[in-house]
PDB file of C-alpha atoms in Angstrom:
ATOM      1  CA  UNK E 123      10.298  -9.628   7.934  1.00 78.00           C
ATOM      2  CA  UNK E 124       7.128 -11.554   7.954  1.00 80.00           C
ATOM      3  CA  UNK E 125       4.444 -10.175  10.052  1.00 88.00           C
ATOM      4  CA  UNK E 126       0.894 -11.046  11.610  1.00 89.00           C
ATOM      5  CA  UNK E 127      -1.853  -9.350  10.599  1.00 91.00           C
ATOM      6  CA  UNK E 128      -2.247  -7.048  13.728  1.00 93.00           C
ATOM      7  CA  UNK E 129       1.576  -6.062  13.276  1.00 94.00           C
ATOM      8  CA  UNK E 130       0.477  -4.752   9.434  1.00 95.00           C
ATOM      9  CA  UNK E 131      -2.099  -2.946  10.352  1.00 94.00           C
ATOM     10  CA  UNK E 132       0.138  -1.277  13.418  1.00 96.00           C
ATOM     11  CA  UNK E 133       2.869  -0.376  10.862  1.00 97.00           C
ATOM     12  CA  UNK E 134       0.565   1.020   8.143  1.00 97.00           C
ATOM     13  CA  UNK E 135      -0.956   3.566  10.347  1.00 97.00           C
ATOM     14  CA  UNK E 136       2.132   4.969  11.016  1.00 96.00           C
ATOM     15  CA  UNK E 137       4.342   4.239   7.800  1.00 98.00           C
ATOM     16  CA  UNK E 138       4.367   3.709   4.188  1.00 98.00           C
ATOM     17  CA  UNK E 139       5.444   0.346   3.642  1.00 98.00           C
ATOM     18  CA  UNK E 140       7.065  -1.556   1.064  1.00 98.00           C
ATOM     19  CA  UNK E 141       5.376  -5.093   1.136  1.00 97.00           C
ATOM     20  CA  UNK E 142       5.737  -8.102  -0.696  1.00 96.00           C
ATOM     21  CA  UNK E 143       2.407 -10.780  -0.361  1.00 93.00           C
ATOM     22  CA  UNK E 144       0.731 -13.440  -1.903  1.00 90.00           C
ATOM     23  CA  UNK E 145      -1.734 -12.421  -4.200  1.00 88.00           C
ATOM     24  CA  UNK E 146      -5.819 -13.442  -2.873  1.00 83.00           C
ATOM     25  CA  UNK E 147      -6.692 -13.866  -6.525  1.00 85.00           C
ATOM     26  CA  UNK E 148      -4.330 -15.689  -8.658  1.00 87.00           C
ATOM     27  CA  UNK E 149      -4.119 -13.636 -11.857  1.00 86.00           C
ATOM     28  CA  UNK E 150      -3.076 -15.891 -15.388  1.00 91.00           C
ATOM     29  CA  UNK E 151       0.536 -14.304 -16.483  1.00 89.00           C
ATOM     30  CA  UNK E 152       1.495 -13.089 -13.065  1.00 90.00           C
ATOM     31  CA  UNK E 153       3.552 -14.370 -10.405  1.00 93.00           C
ATOM     32  CA  UNK E 154       1.736 -15.885  -7.277  1.00 92.00           C
ATOM     33  CA  UNK E 155       2.966 -12.783  -5.406  1.00 93.00           C
ATOM     34  CA  UNK E 156       2.390  -8.999  -5.971  1.00 94.00           C
ATOM     35  CA  UNK E 157       4.615  -6.097  -4.417  1.00 97.00           C
ATOM     36  CA  UNK E 158       3.168  -2.895  -3.176  1.00 97.00           C
ATOM     37  CA  UNK E 159       3.686   0.150  -1.547  1.00 98.00           C
ATOM     38  CA  UNK E 160       1.058   1.350   0.606  1.00 98.00           C
ATOM     39  CA  UNK E 161      -0.300   2.992   3.665  1.00 98.00           C
ATOM     40  CA  UNK E 162      -3.103   3.518   6.372  1.00 97.00           C
ATOM     41  CA  UNK E 163      -1.622   6.485   7.292  1.00 98.00           C
ATOM     42  CA  UNK E 164      -4.939   8.928   7.231  1.00 95.00           C
ATOM     43  CA  UNK E 165      -2.607  11.815   8.141  1.00 96.00           C
ATOM     44  CA  UNK E 166      -0.465  11.138   5.298  1.00 97.00           C
ATOM     45  CA  UNK E 167      -2.859  10.860   3.157  1.00 97.00           C
ATOM     46  CA  UNK E 168      -5.525  13.448   4.183  1.00 96.00           C
ATOM     47  CA  UNK E 169      -2.752  16.111   4.042  1.00 97.00           C
ATOM     48  CA  UNK E 170      -2.630  18.730   0.798  1.00 96.00           C
ATOM     49  CA  UNK E 171       0.245  16.688  -0.762  1.00 96.00           C
ATOM     50  CA  UNK E 172      -1.753  13.334  -0.255  1.00 97.00           C
ATOM     51  CA  UNK E 173      -5.055  14.321  -1.465  1.00 96.00           C
ATOM     52  CA  UNK E 174      -3.256  15.884  -4.753  1.00 96.00           C
ATOM     53  CA  UNK E 175       0.077  13.895  -5.183  1.00 97.00           C
ATOM     54  CA  UNK E 176      -1.353  10.741  -4.140  1.00 97.00           C
ATOM     55  CA  UNK E 177      -5.069  11.408  -5.117  1.00 96.00           C
ATOM     56  CA  UNK E 178      -6.465  10.335  -2.172  1.00 97.00           C
ATOM     57  CA  UNK E 179      -9.783  10.252  -1.552  1.00 91.00           C
ATOM     58  CA  UNK E 180     -11.816   9.389   1.555  1.00 89.00           C
ATOM     59  CA  UNK E 181     -13.954   6.171   0.840  1.00 84.00           C
ATOM     60  CA  UNK E 182     -17.566   7.116  -0.675  1.00 82.00           C
ATOM     61  CA  UNK E 183     -19.155   4.071   1.624  1.00 80.00           C
ATOM     62  CA  UNK E 184     -18.797   2.284   4.827  1.00 74.00           C
ATOM     63  CA  UNK E 185     -16.295  -0.223   5.012  1.00 70.00           C
ATOM     64  CA  UNK E 186     -17.913  -3.348   3.674  1.00 79.00           C
ATOM     65  CA  UNK E 187     -14.852  -5.423   4.663  1.00 83.00           C
ATOM     66  CA  UNK E 188     -14.361  -7.247   7.649  1.00 90.00           C
ATOM     67  CA  UNK E 189     -10.100  -7.239   7.841  1.00 90.00           C
ATOM     68  CA  UNK E 190      -9.997  -9.271  11.140  1.00 89.00           C
ATOM     69  CA  UNK E 191     -12.540 -12.059   9.628  1.00 91.00           C
ATOM     70  CA  UNK E 192     -10.621 -11.984   6.077  1.00 91.00           C
ATOM     71  CA  UNK E 193      -6.927 -11.340   7.609  1.00 92.00           C
ATOM     72  CA  UNK E 194      -6.118  -8.931   5.477  1.00 92.00           C
ATOM     73  CA  UNK E 195      -5.955  -4.900   5.356  1.00 93.00           C
ATOM     74  CA  UNK E 196      -7.388  -2.841   2.843  1.00 93.00           C
ATOM     75  CA  UNK E 197      -4.378  -0.225   2.208  1.00 96.00           C
ATOM     76  CA  UNK E 198      -4.426   3.040  -0.118  1.00 97.00           C
ATOM     77  CA  UNK E 199      -1.705   1.807  -2.682  1.00 98.00           C
ATOM     78  CA  UNK E 200       0.719   4.150  -3.481  1.00 97.00           C
ATOM     79  CA  UNK E 201       1.544   3.261  -7.122  1.00 97.00           C
ATOM     80  CA  UNK E 202      -2.219   2.584  -8.264  1.00 96.00           C
ATOM     81  CA  UNK E 203      -3.576   5.397  -6.798  1.00 96.00           C
ATOM     82  CA  UNK E 204      -6.793   3.548  -5.212  1.00 95.00           C
ATOM     83  CA  UNK E 205      -7.680   1.119  -2.317  1.00 93.00           C
ATOM     84  CA  UNK E 206      -6.734  -1.962  -2.081  1.00 94.00           C
ATOM     85  CA  UNK E 207      -6.902  -5.477   0.089  1.00 92.00           C
ATOM     86  CA  UNK E 208      -3.615  -6.967   1.253  1.00 94.00           C
ATOM     87  CA  UNK E 209      -3.392 -10.504   2.417  1.00 90.00           C
ATOM     88  CA  UNK E 210      -2.073 -10.839   5.574  1.00 90.00           C
ATOM     89  CA  UNK E 211      -1.695 -14.904   4.966  1.00 88.00           C
ATOM     90  CA  UNK E 212       1.775 -14.480   4.072  1.00 89.00           C
ATOM     91  CA  UNK E 213       2.834 -10.951   3.949  1.00 94.00           C
ATOM     92  CA  UNK E 214       6.670  -9.431   3.805  1.00 95.00           C
ATOM     93  CA  UNK E 215       7.649  -5.791   4.752  1.00 96.00           C
ATOM     94  CA  UNK E 216      10.615  -5.094   2.569  1.00 97.00           C
ATOM     95  CA  UNK E 217      10.809  -1.565   3.857  1.00 97.00           C
ATOM     96  CA  UNK E 218       9.372   0.719   6.142  1.00 97.00           C
ATOM     97  CA  UNK E 219       8.992   4.750   5.233  1.00 98.00           C
ATOM     98  CA  UNK E 220       7.949   6.958   8.090  1.00 98.00           C
ATOM     99  CA  UNK E 221       4.892   8.614   6.804  1.00 97.00           C
ATOM    100  CA  UNK E 222       6.325  11.910   7.063  1.00 96.00           C
ATOM    101  CA  UNK E 223       8.892  14.177   5.456  1.00 95.00           C
ATOM    102  CA  UNK E 224      10.886  11.037   4.945  1.00 96.00           C
ATOM    103  CA  UNK E 225       8.473   9.621   2.679  1.00 97.00           C
ATOM    104  CA  UNK E 226       8.171  12.733   0.721  1.00 97.00           C
ATOM    105  CA  UNK E 227      11.933  12.731   0.058  1.00 97.00           C
ATOM    106  CA  UNK E 228      11.793   8.686  -0.761  1.00 97.00           C
ATOM    107  CA  UNK E 229       8.747   9.747  -2.917  1.00 97.00           C
ATOM    108  CA  UNK E 230      10.546  11.943  -5.059  1.00 97.00           C
ATOM    109  CA  UNK E 231      13.363  10.712  -5.586  1.00 97.00           C
ATOM    110  CA  UNK E 232      12.595   6.573  -6.115  1.00 97.00           C
ATOM    111  CA  UNK E 233       8.541   6.658  -6.919  1.00 97.00           C
ATOM    112  CA  UNK E 234       7.945   9.453  -8.960  1.00 96.00           C
ATOM    113  CA  UNK E 235      10.718   8.965 -11.659  1.00 97.00           C
ATOM    114  CA  UNK E 236       9.054   5.602 -12.335  1.00 97.00           C
ATOM    115  CA  UNK E 237       7.598   5.122 -15.673  1.00 97.00           C
ATOM    116  CA  UNK E 238       4.049   2.982 -15.796  1.00 96.00           C
ATOM    117  CA  UNK E 239       6.346   0.224 -17.236  1.00 96.00           C
ATOM    118  CA  UNK E 240       8.605   0.432 -14.192  1.00 97.00           C
ATOM    119  CA  UNK E 241       5.965   0.887 -11.737  1.00 96.00           C
ATOM    120  CA  UNK E 242       4.052  -2.722 -13.792  1.00 94.00           C
ATOM    121  CA  UNK E 243       7.729  -4.112 -13.579  1.00 95.00           C
ATOM    122  CA  UNK E 244       7.884  -3.400  -9.535  1.00 96.00           C
ATOM    123  CA  UNK E 245       4.762  -4.563  -9.062  1.00 95.00           C
ATOM    124  CA  UNK E 246       5.393  -7.931 -10.129  1.00 93.00           C
ATOM    125  CA  UNK E 247       9.013  -8.385  -9.181  1.00 91.00           C
TER     126      UNK E 247
END
């Protein structure tokens, strides 16, 4: 499902999303699109598991990025365990996972077992 920036932002606040989007900055030798599992759910990220398992840390500085002006969203990348920017110019929501116990079940069954190589393959798929 292709979505606009405001819809994407709303979905990210309550869910963990599996997204495919066009890279803002193409990378030589990599596909023009990137896949990411990400969220903006501060309830999930600020939970004990979010801080320990997902390695979440609140931003150290005030945000310098204007999401509306750039048509993008700053998100927490679950696999890379860091902030990333998702361009909303062409983003496809592959799957929505509620940011609650459903996410942790998915995390334990599907994400945690991935090797580093499998994570890279996923991001480039």
